[in-house]
Coordinates of C-alpha atoms in Angstrom, one line a residue:
X229 CA 8.2 43.1 19.7
X230 CA 11.3 43.0 17.4
X231 CA 11.5 45.3 14.4
X232 CA 13.8 42.9 12.6
X233 CA 11.9 41.6 9.6
X234 CA 14.1 38.4 9.7
X235 CA 12.7 37.5 13.1
X236 CA 9.1 37.9 11.9
X237 CA 9.4 35.2 9.3
X238 CA 7.5 32.0 10.0
X239 CA 9.7 28.9 10.4
X240 CA 10.2 26.8 7.3
X241 CA 8.5 23.4 7.8
X242 CA 11.0 21.8 5.3
X243 CA 14.0 23.1 7.2
X244 CA 15.3 20.4 9.6
X245 CA 15.3 21.2 13.2
X246 CA 18.5 21.4 15.2
X247 CA 17.6 18.1 16.9
X248 CA 17.3 16.4 13.5
X249 CA 20.6 17.8 12.3
X250 CA 22.4 16.5 15.5
X251 CA 20.7 13.1 15.1
X252 CA 21.8 12.9 11.4
X253 CA 25.4 13.8 12.4
X254 CA 25.4 11.1 15.0
X255 CA 24.1 8.5 12.4
X256 CA 26.7 9.3 9.8
X257 CA 29.5 9.6 12.2
X258 CA 28.7 6.1 13.4
X259 CA 28.8 4.9 9.8
X260 CA 32.1 6.6 9.1
X261 CA 33.7 5.1 12.2
X262 CA 32.3 1.6 11.4
X263 CA 30.3 1.6 14.7
X264 CA 33.6 1.9 16.6
X265 CA 33.1 5.1 18.6
X266 CA 36.6 4.9 20.0
X267 CA 38.0 5.9 16.6
X268 CA 40.8 3.3 16.7
X269 CA 40.0 1.6 13.4
X270 CA 38.5 -1.5 15.0
X271 CA 35.1 -1.0 13.5
X272 CA 33.3 -2.9 10.7
X273 CA 33.4 -1.9 7.0
X274 CA 31.1 0.9 5.8
X275 CA 29.0 -1.6 3.9
X276 CA 28.3 -3.7 6.9
X277 CA 27.7 -0.6 9.1
X278 CA 25.0 0.6 6.6
X279 CA 23.4 -2.8 6.6
X280 CA 23.3 -2.9 10.4
X281 CA 21.9 0.6 10.6
X282 CA 19.0 -0.3 8.3
X283 CA 18.4 -3.6 10.1
X284 CA 18.5 -1.9 13.6
X285 CA 16.2 0.9 12.5
X286 CA 13.6 -1.6 11.2
X287 CA 13.8 -3.7 14.3
X288 CA 13.1 -0.6 16.5
X289 CA 10.1 0.5 14.4
X290 CA 8.5 -2.8 13.4
X291 CA 10.0 -5.2 16.0
X292 CA 6.8 -5.3 18.1
X293 CA 4.3 -5.3 15.3
X294 CA 2.2 -8.3 16.6
X295 CA -1.2 -6.9 15.7
X296 CA -3.0 -5.7 12.6
X297 CA -2.9 -2.1 13.7
X298 CA -1.3 1.0 12.2
X299 CA 2.3 1.8 13.0
X300 CA 2.4 4.5 15.7
X301 CA 2.9 8.0 14.2
X302 CA 6.1 8.7 16.1
X303 CA 7.7 5.5 14.9
X304 CA 6.4 6.1 11.4
X305 CA 8.0 9.5 11.2
X306 CA 11.2 8.2 12.6
X307 CA 11.3 5.4 9.9
X308 CA 10.6 7.7 7.0
X309 CA 13.1 10.3 8.1
X310 CA 16.0 8.0 9.0
X311 CA 15.5 5.6 6.1
X312 CA 15.7 8.6 3.7
X313 CA 19.0 9.6 5.3
X314 CA 20.5 6.1 4.8
X315 CA 19.1 5.8 1.3
X316 CA 20.5 9.2 0.3
X317 CA 23.9 7.5 0.0
X318 CA 22.8 5.8 -3.1
X319 CA 22.2 9.2 -4.8
X320 CA 26.0 9.6 -5.1
X321 CA 26.8 6.1 -6.3
X322 CA 27.0 6.8 -10.1
X323 CA 28.3 5.4 -13.3
X324 CA 29.2 6.9 -16.7
X325 CA 26.7 6.5 -19.5
X326 CA 26.8 7.8 -23.1
X327 CA 24.5 10.7 -23.9
X328 CA 23.9 12.9 -26.9
X329 CA 24.6 16.6 -26.8
X330 CA 23.9 19.2 -29.5
X331 CA 26.8 21.7 -30.1
X332 CA 26.5 25.4 -30.7
X333 CA 26.9 24.8 -34.4
X334 CA 24.0 22.3 -34.4
X335 CA 26.1 19.1 -34.6
X336 CA 25.4 16.1 -32.4
X337 CA 28.1 14.9 -30.1
X338 CA 28.2 11.8 -27.9
X339 CA 29.5 12.5 -24.4
X340 CA 29.7 10.6 -21.2
X341 CA 27.5 11.8 -18.3
X342 CA 27.0 10.5 -14.8
X343 CA 23.8 8.9 -13.5
X344 CA 22.8 6.8 -10.6
X345 CA 24.0 3.2 -11.0
X346 CA 21.6 1.1 -13.0
X347 CA 20.7 -1.5 -10.3
X348 CA 20.1 1.3 -7.8
X349 CA 18.1 3.3 -10.3
X350 CA 15.8 0.4 -10.9
X351 CA 15.4 -1.1 -7.4
X352 CA 15.5 1.9 -4.9
X353 CA 12.3 3.4 -6.3
X354 CA 10.7 0.0 -6.4
X355 CA 11.6 -0.7 -2.8
X356 CA 10.3 2.7 -1.7
X357 CA 7.0 1.8 -3.4
X358 CA 6.8 -1.5 -1.6
X359 CA 7.6 0.2 1.7
X360 CA 4.7 2.6 1.2
X361 CA 2.3 -0.2 0.3
X362 CA 3.1 -2.1 3.5
X363 CA 2.6 1.0 5.7
X364 CA -0.7 1.8 3.9
X365 CA -1.8 -1.8 4.4
X366 CA -1.4 -1.5 8.1
X367 CA -3.0 1.9 8.2
X368 CA -6.1 0.4 6.5
X369 CA -6.8 -1.7 9.6
X370 CA -7.4 1.4 11.7
X371 CA -11.2 1.4 11.6
X372 CA -11.8 -2.3 11.3
X373 CA -14.0 -3.5 14.2
X374 CA -15.1 -7.0 13.2
X375 CA -12.1 -8.6 14.9
X376 CA -10.1 -7.7 18.0
X377 CA -7.3 -9.0 20.2
X378 CA -7.3 -10.5 23.6
X379 CA -4.6 -9.0 25.9
X380 CA -1.3 -10.9 26.0
X381 CA -1.6 -11.9 29.7
X382 CA -5.4 -12.7 29.6
X383 CA -4.9 -16.5 30.1
X384 CA -1.4 -17.8 31.0
X385 CA -2.6 -21.4 30.8
X386 CA -2.6 -21.5 27.0
X387 CA 0.4 -22.0 24.8
X388 CA 2.3 -18.9 23.8
X389 CA 0.1 -16.8 26.1
X390 CA 2.4 -13.7 25.7
X391 CA 1.2 -13.3 22.0
X392 CA -2.1 -11.4 21.5
X393 CA -4.9 -13.8 20.3
X394 CA -7.3 -12.6 17.7
X395 CA -11.1 -12.9 18.2
X396 CA -14.0 -12.7 15.7
X397 CA -17.8 -12.5 16.3
X398 CA -19.8 -15.7 16.6
X399 CA -20.4 -17.0 13.2
X400 CA -17.3 -15.4 11.8
X401 CA -16.7 -12.2 9.7
X402 CA -19.2 -10.7 7.3
X403 CA -18.7 -11.5 3.6
X404 CA -17.7 -7.9 2.9
X405 CA -15.1 -7.9 5.6
X406 CA -13.8 -11.3 4.6
X407 CA -13.3 -10.2 1.0
X408 CA -11.6 -7.0 2.1
X409 CA -9.1 -8.8 4.3
X410 CA -8.4 -11.3 1.5
X411 CA -7.6 -8.3 -0.7
X412 CA -5.2 -7.0 1.9
X413 CA -3.5 -10.4 2.0
X414 CA -3.1 -10.5 -1.8
X415 CA -1.6 -7.0 -1.7
X416 CA 0.8 -8.0 1.0
X417 CA 1.7 -11.2 -0.8
X418 CA 2.7 -9.2 -3.9
X419 CA 5.0 -7.1 -1.7
X420 CA 6.5 -10.2 -0.2
X421 CA 7.2 -11.8 -3.5
X422 CA 8.7 -8.6 -5.0
X423 CA 11.0 -8.0 -2.0
X424 CA 12.1 -11.6 -2.0
X425 CA 12.9 -11.5 -5.7
X426 CA 15.0 -8.3 -5.3
X427 CA 16.8 -9.7 -2.2
X428 CA 17.6 -13.0 -3.9
X429 CA 18.9 -11.2 -7.0
X430 CA 21.2 -8.9 -5.0
X431 CA 22.6 -11.8 -3.0
X432 CA 23.2 -13.8 -6.1
X433 CA 25.3 -11.0 -7.6
X434 CA 27.5 -10.7 -4.5
X435 CA 30.8 -12.4 -4.6
X436 CA 31.3 -15.6 -2.6
X437 CA 33.9 -14.7 0.1
X438 CA 37.1 -16.7 0.2
X439 CA 36.6 -17.3 3.9
X440 CA 33.4 -19.3 3.0
X441 CA 35.1 -21.2 0.2
X442 CA 37.9 -22.3 2.6
X443 CA 35.3 -24.1 4.8
X444 CA 33.9 -26.2 1.9
X445 CA 34.8 -29.8 1.1
X446 CA 36.3 -30.5 -2.3
X447 CA 33.3 -32.3 -3.8
X448 CA 29.5 -32.1 -3.7
X449 CA 29.1 -35.7 -2.5
X450 CA 30.9 -35.0 0.7
X451 CA 28.9 -31.8 1.3
X452 CA 25.5 -33.4 0.6
X453 CA 26.0 -36.9 2.0
X454 CA 25.6 -40.2 0.2
X455 CA 21.8 -40.4 0.3
X456 CA 21.0 -36.8 -0.9
X457 CA 23.8 -37.0 -3.5
X458 CA 22.4 -40.2 -4.9
X459 CA 18.9 -38.7 -5.1
X460 CA 20.1 -35.6 -6.9
X461 CA 22.4 -37.4 -9.4
X462 CA 19.8 -40.1 -10.2
X463 CA 18.8 -40.2 -13.9
X464 CA 15.1 -39.8 -12.9
X465 CA 14.7 -36.9 -10.5
X466 CA 11.4 -35.8 -9.0
X467 CA 11.6 -32.6 -6.9
X468 CA 8.4 -33.2 -4.9
X469 CA 9.3 -36.8 -4.2
X470 CA 12.8 -35.8 -3.1
X471 CA 11.4 -33.2 -0.6
X472 CA 8.9 -35.8 0.7
X473 CA 11.8 -38.1 1.7
X474 CA 13.6 -35.3 3.7
X475 CA 13.0 -34.7 7.4
X476 CA 11.7 -31.1 7.4
X477 CA 10.0 -31.3 10.7
X478 CA 12.1 -28.6 12.4
X479 CA 13.6 -25.3 11.3
X480 CA 17.1 -26.6 12.1
X481 CA 16.6 -29.5 9.6
X482 CA 15.4 -27.1 6.9
X483 CA 18.4 -24.8 7.5
X484 CA 20.8 -27.8 7.3
X485 CA 19.4 -28.9 4.0
X486 CA 19.5 -25.3 2.6
X487 CA 23.1 -24.9 3.7
X488 CA 24.1 -28.2 2.1
X489 CA 22.4 -27.2 -1.2
X490 CA 24.1 -23.8 -1.3
X491 CA 27.5 -25.3 -0.5
X492 CA 27.1 -27.9 -3.3
X493 CA 26.1 -25.2 -5.8
X494 CA 29.2 -23.2 -5.0
X495 CA 31.4 -26.3 -5.3
X496 CA 30.0 -27.4 -8.7
X497 CA 30.3 -23.8 -10.1
X498 CA 33.9 -23.6 -9.0
X499 CA 34.6 -27.0 -10.6
X500 CA 33.2 -25.8 -13.9
X501 CA 35.3 -22.6 -13.7
X502 CA 38.5 -24.5 -12.8
X503 CA 38.0 -27.4 -15.2
X504 CA 40.8 -26.4 -17.5
X505 CA 43.1 -25.8 -14.6
X506 CA 45.0 -28.5 -12.8
X507 CA 43.7 -27.8 -9.3
X508 CA 42.1 -29.6 -6.4
X509 CA 38.7 -28.4 -7.6
X510 CA 38.9 -30.3 -11.0
X511 CA 36.8 -33.4 -11.3
X512 CA 36.2 -36.3 -13.7
X513 CA 32.4 -35.6 -13.9
X514 CA 31.4 -33.9 -17.2
X515 CA 30.4 -30.3 -17.2
X516 CA 27.0 -31.2 -18.7
X517 CA 26.1 -33.5 -15.8
X518 CA 27.4 -31.1 -13.2
X519 CA 25.3 -28.3 -14.7
X520 CA 22.2 -30.5 -14.4
X521 CA 23.1 -31.3 -10.8
X522 CA 23.5 -27.6 -10.1
X523 CA 20.1 -26.8 -11.6
X524 CA 18.4 -29.4 -9.5
X525 CA 20.0 -28.1 -6.3
X526 CA 18.9 -24.5 -7.2
X527 CA 15.4 -25.8 -7.8
X528 CA 15.4 -27.4 -4.4
X529 CA 16.8 -24.3 -2.8
X530 CA 14.2 -22.1 -4.4
X531 CA 11.3 -24.3 -3.4
X532 CA 12.6 -24.4 0.2
X533 CA 12.7 -20.6 0.4
X534 CA 9.2 -20.3 -1.1
X535 CA 7.8 -22.8 1.3
X536 CA 9.5 -21.4 4.4
X537 CA 9.8 -17.6 3.8
X538 CA 10.5 -16.8 7.4
X539 CA 13.7 -18.8 7.6
X540 CA 16.8 -17.3 9.0
X541 CA 19.7 -16.4 6.6
X542 CA 21.8 -19.2 5.4
X543 CA 25.5 -19.5 6.1
X544 CA 26.4 -18.4 2.6
X545 CA 24.1 -15.3 2.8
X546 CA 25.5 -14.3 6.2
X547 CA 29.1 -14.6 4.9
X548 CA 28.2 -12.6 1.8
X549 CA 26.7 -9.8 3.8
X550 CA 29.5 -9.7 6.3
X551 CA 32.3 -9.6 3.7
X552 CA 30.5 -7.6 1.0
X553 CA 32.4 -4.5 -0.3
X554 CA 29.8 -2.9 -2.5
X555 CA 27.9 -0.2 -0.7
X556 CA 25.0 -0.1 -3.2
X557 CA 24.4 -3.9 -2.9
X558 CA 24.6 -3.7 0.9
X559 CA 21.8 -1.0 1.0
X560 CA 19.6 -2.9 -1.5
X561 CA 20.1 -6.2 0.3
X562 CA 19.3 -4.8 3.8
X563 CA 16.3 -2.7 2.6
X564 CA 14.7 -5.5 0.7
X565 CA 15.4 -7.9 3.6
X566 CA 13.6 -5.8 6.2
X567 CA 10.6 -5.2 3.9
X568 CA 10.5 -9.0 3.2
X569 CA 10.4 -9.6 7.0
X570 CA 7.7 -7.0 7.6
X571 CA 5.6 -8.3 4.7
X572 CA 5.9 -11.9 6.1
X573 CA 4.8 -10.6 9.6
X574 CA 1.7 -8.9 8.1
X575 CA 0.9 -12.0 6.1
X576 CA 1.0 -14.1 9.2
X577 CA -1.2 -11.7 11.2
X578 CA -3.8 -11.7 8.4
X579 CA -3.7 -15.5 8.2
X580 CA -4.4 -15.6 11.9
X581 CA -7.6 -13.5 11.4
X582 CA -8.7 -15.7 8.5
X583 CA -8.0 -18.8 10.6
X584 CA -10.1 -17.5 13.5
X585 CA -12.9 -16.7 11.1
X586 CA -12.8 -20.2 9.6
X587 CA -13.0 -21.8 13.1
X588 CA -15.9 -19.6 14.0
X589 CA -17.7 -20.5 10.8
X590 CA -17.1 -24.2 11.4
X591 CA -18.4 -24.0 14.9
X592 CA -21.5 -22.2 13.8
X593 CA -22.0 -24.6 11.0
X594 CA -21.6 -27.6 13.3
X595 CA -24.3 -26.2 15.7
X596 CA -26.7 -25.7 12.8
X597 CA -26.1 -29.2 11.4
X598 CA -26.7 -30.7 14.9
X599 CA -30.0 -28.9 15.3
X600 CA -31.0 -29.9 11.8
X601 CA -30.2 -33.5 12.5
X602 CA -32.3 -33.4 15.7
X603 CA -35.2 -31.8 13.9
X604 CA -34.9 -34.5 11.2
X605 CA -35.0 -37.3 13.7
X606 CA -38.1 -35.8 15.4
X607 CA -39.8 -35.4 12.0
X608 CA -39.2 -39.0 11.0
X609 CA -40.2 -40.4 14.4
X610 CA -42.6 -38.1 16.2
X611 CA -43.0 -40.4 19.1
X612 CA -39.5 -39.4 20.3
X613 CA -40.8 -35.9 20.9
X614 CA -43.9 -37.2 22.7
X615 CA -41.9 -39.5 24.9
X616 CA -39.4 -36.7 25.6
X617 CA -42.1 -34.3 26.6
X618 CA -44.0 -36.9 28.8
X619 CA -40.8 -37.9 30.5
X620 CA -40.0 -34.3 31.3
X621 CA -43.6 -33.7 32.6
X622 CA -43.5 -36.8 34.8
X623 CA -40.1 -35.7 36.3
X624 CA -41.5 -32.3 37.0
X625 CA -44.7 -33.6 38.5
X626 CA -43.1 -36.3 40.7
X627 CA -42.2 -33.9 43.6
X628 CA -45.7 -32.5 43.5
X629 CA -47.3 -35.9 43.7
X630 CA -45.2 -37.0 46.7
X631 CA -45.9 -33.7 48.5
X632 CA -49.7 -34.0 47.9
X633 CA -49.8 -37.7 49.0
X634 CA -48.0 -36.8 52.2
X635 CA -50.6 -34.2 53.0
X636 CA -53.5 -36.6 52.2
X637 CA -52.0 -39.3 54.4
X638 CA -51.9 -37.0 57.3
X639 CA -55.3 -35.4 56.7
X640 CA -57.8 -37.9 55.3
X641 CA -58.4 -41.5 56.2
X642 CA -59.6 -42.5 52.7
X643 CA -58.8 -41.6 49.1
X644 CA -60.9 -42.5 46.0
X645 CA -58.6 -43.9 43.2
X646 CA -59.8 -44.6 39.7
X647 CA -59.6 -48.0 38.1
X648 CA -56.2 -49.1 37.1
X649 CA -54.4 -46.3 38.9
X650 CA -51.2 -47.2 40.6
X651 CA -50.8 -46.0 44.2
X652 CA -47.5 -44.5 45.3
X653 CA -47.2 -47.4 47.6
X654 CA -47.2 -49.8 44.5
X655 CA -44.4 -47.9 42.7
X656 CA -42.2 -47.9 45.8
X657 CA -42.9 -51.4 46.9
X658 CA -44.6 -50.4 50.1
X659 CA -47.0 -52.9 51.8
X660 CA -50.7 -52.4 52.6
X661 CA -52.6 -54.8 55.0
X662 CA -55.0 -57.0 53.0
X663 CA -57.7 -56.5 55.5
X664 CA -57.8 -52.8 54.9
X665 CA -59.1 -53.1 51.2
X666 CA -62.9 -53.3 51.0
X667 CA -65.6 -52.9 48.4
X668 CA -68.4 -50.6 49.1
X669 CA -71.9 -50.2 47.6
X670 CA -71.3 -53.1 45.2
X671 CA -69.6 -51.0 42.6
X672 CA -67.5 -52.6 40.0
X673 CA -64.9 -50.0 40.7
X674 CA -63.6 -50.7 44.2
X675 CA -63.0 -48.0 46.7
X676 CA -59.7 -48.4 48.4
X677 CA -60.0 -47.5 52.0
X678 CA -56.6 -46.8 53.6
X679 CA -57.0 -46.6 57.4
X680 CA -53.4 -46.8 58.5
X681 CA -50.7 -47.3 56.0
X682 CA -47.8 -49.1 57.6
X683 CA -44.6 -48.6 55.7
X684 CA -42.4 -51.6 55.8
X685 CA -38.7 -50.9 55.2
X686 CA -35.6 -53.0 55.3
X687 CA -34.1 -51.0 58.1
X688 CA -33.7 -52.7 61.5
X689 CA -36.6 -52.1 63.9
X690 CA -36.5 -52.2 67.6
X691 CA -38.5 -54.6 69.7
X692 CA -41.1 -52.1 70.6
X693 CA -41.4 -50.9 67.0
X694 CA -42.0 -54.5 65.8
X695 CA -44.8 -54.9 68.3
X696 CA -46.6 -51.7 67.2
X697 CA -46.1 -52.4 63.5
X698 CA -47.7 -55.9 63.6
X699 CA -50.5 -55.0 66.1
X700 CA -49.0 -57.0 68.9
X701 CA -48.9 -56.0 72.5
X702 CA -46.0 -56.1 74.9
X703 CA -46.0 -58.7 77.7
X704 CA -46.7 -56.0 80.3
X705 CA -49.9 -55.0 78.4
X706 CA -51.5 -58.4 78.8
X707 CA -52.2 -57.9 82.5

């Protein structure tokens, strides 16, 4: 045992392990080199490298989150550790702000001090809070047993068989469980709206790259097309009616409309900025009208993003992210974007559970209504139930009657039948010789005496069978 007191100290849990230090070095070296490990200066900018690092980390941790189950502990630790590393860059993005300082003689002096930049100071803590809310929301589903998932490959005949399908008990979820899941959905919806708002605000503050502007036409009419431009510039504009006339049946059509709206907004803004300059961007349309057109296009764009939150990034957003030079904006945009994507995924998974619950309730309610309708019919017309029971009894008794009759025919030469009873031969159309029916003892109720029942069928009979059936003799028997 060592006598060195330094060796007897317990390891500090807050001190990073050597493996963590090496991993952190690798992450930041990759950022400094712009993801170009050759070191030849062919990498991307540091802003784009940071954005890609946050995006790739989220894809590794949350990319396979296709069930309402907690994030695995190892991935959760990796996310918290590495996202803190990447967000630590914002701690050193500062600005000067005025502050009051009291001198030794008691006088007040205004000096300039540094603090974290205002947009980062407001949004980074908010995004961390949204991140914790989403992780907690998934952790809350750990002990929920009222719904479960069918394995991905359980039935390859259904559509999208590789996605786990949620199942609920017959009759649906309990009221308490349904209210709890709805509360989780509301919480997740708040996270989704907040992350979308932060992401939209950051993107709107990014500069439009010149490379994007070079690809635009010189007027909004060319960008939108005649029909869309006419609808937006009409004196009476209705947003809902406009969207109802658009073909939004596919994601590609929605993306095309969104790209056209964003392009027209950029064009109209540049025309207003360059109005006093004699340039190709100047136009004869008044600034007031152009401002109205821009507001209408922004309203359409906002409604599209709210209605289709899972859409891919537009051409303008991709161009802004790719050419952005502000590191703080890059971190805010990527962090809010991955949280928005995760919140949208959790919302979709919760809606799948609620949809399965609704289908189970409708199925159970349909069965109950069907039974109630049948009971109502039997109550209003009791004879239906009697007929139904009699028919069932006769069907069950028919094989027994035929079996009994066959035994009687083989064993007894005569059977007493009550008045009005139908013989099995009557129901089947079998013939009985008239001479074989006789009355005995003068009773009003005749006794049917069956000596030999000859069953006449439509099948072809041989010559010998015909002679025997009709009591005839063959020619050889006469002599």
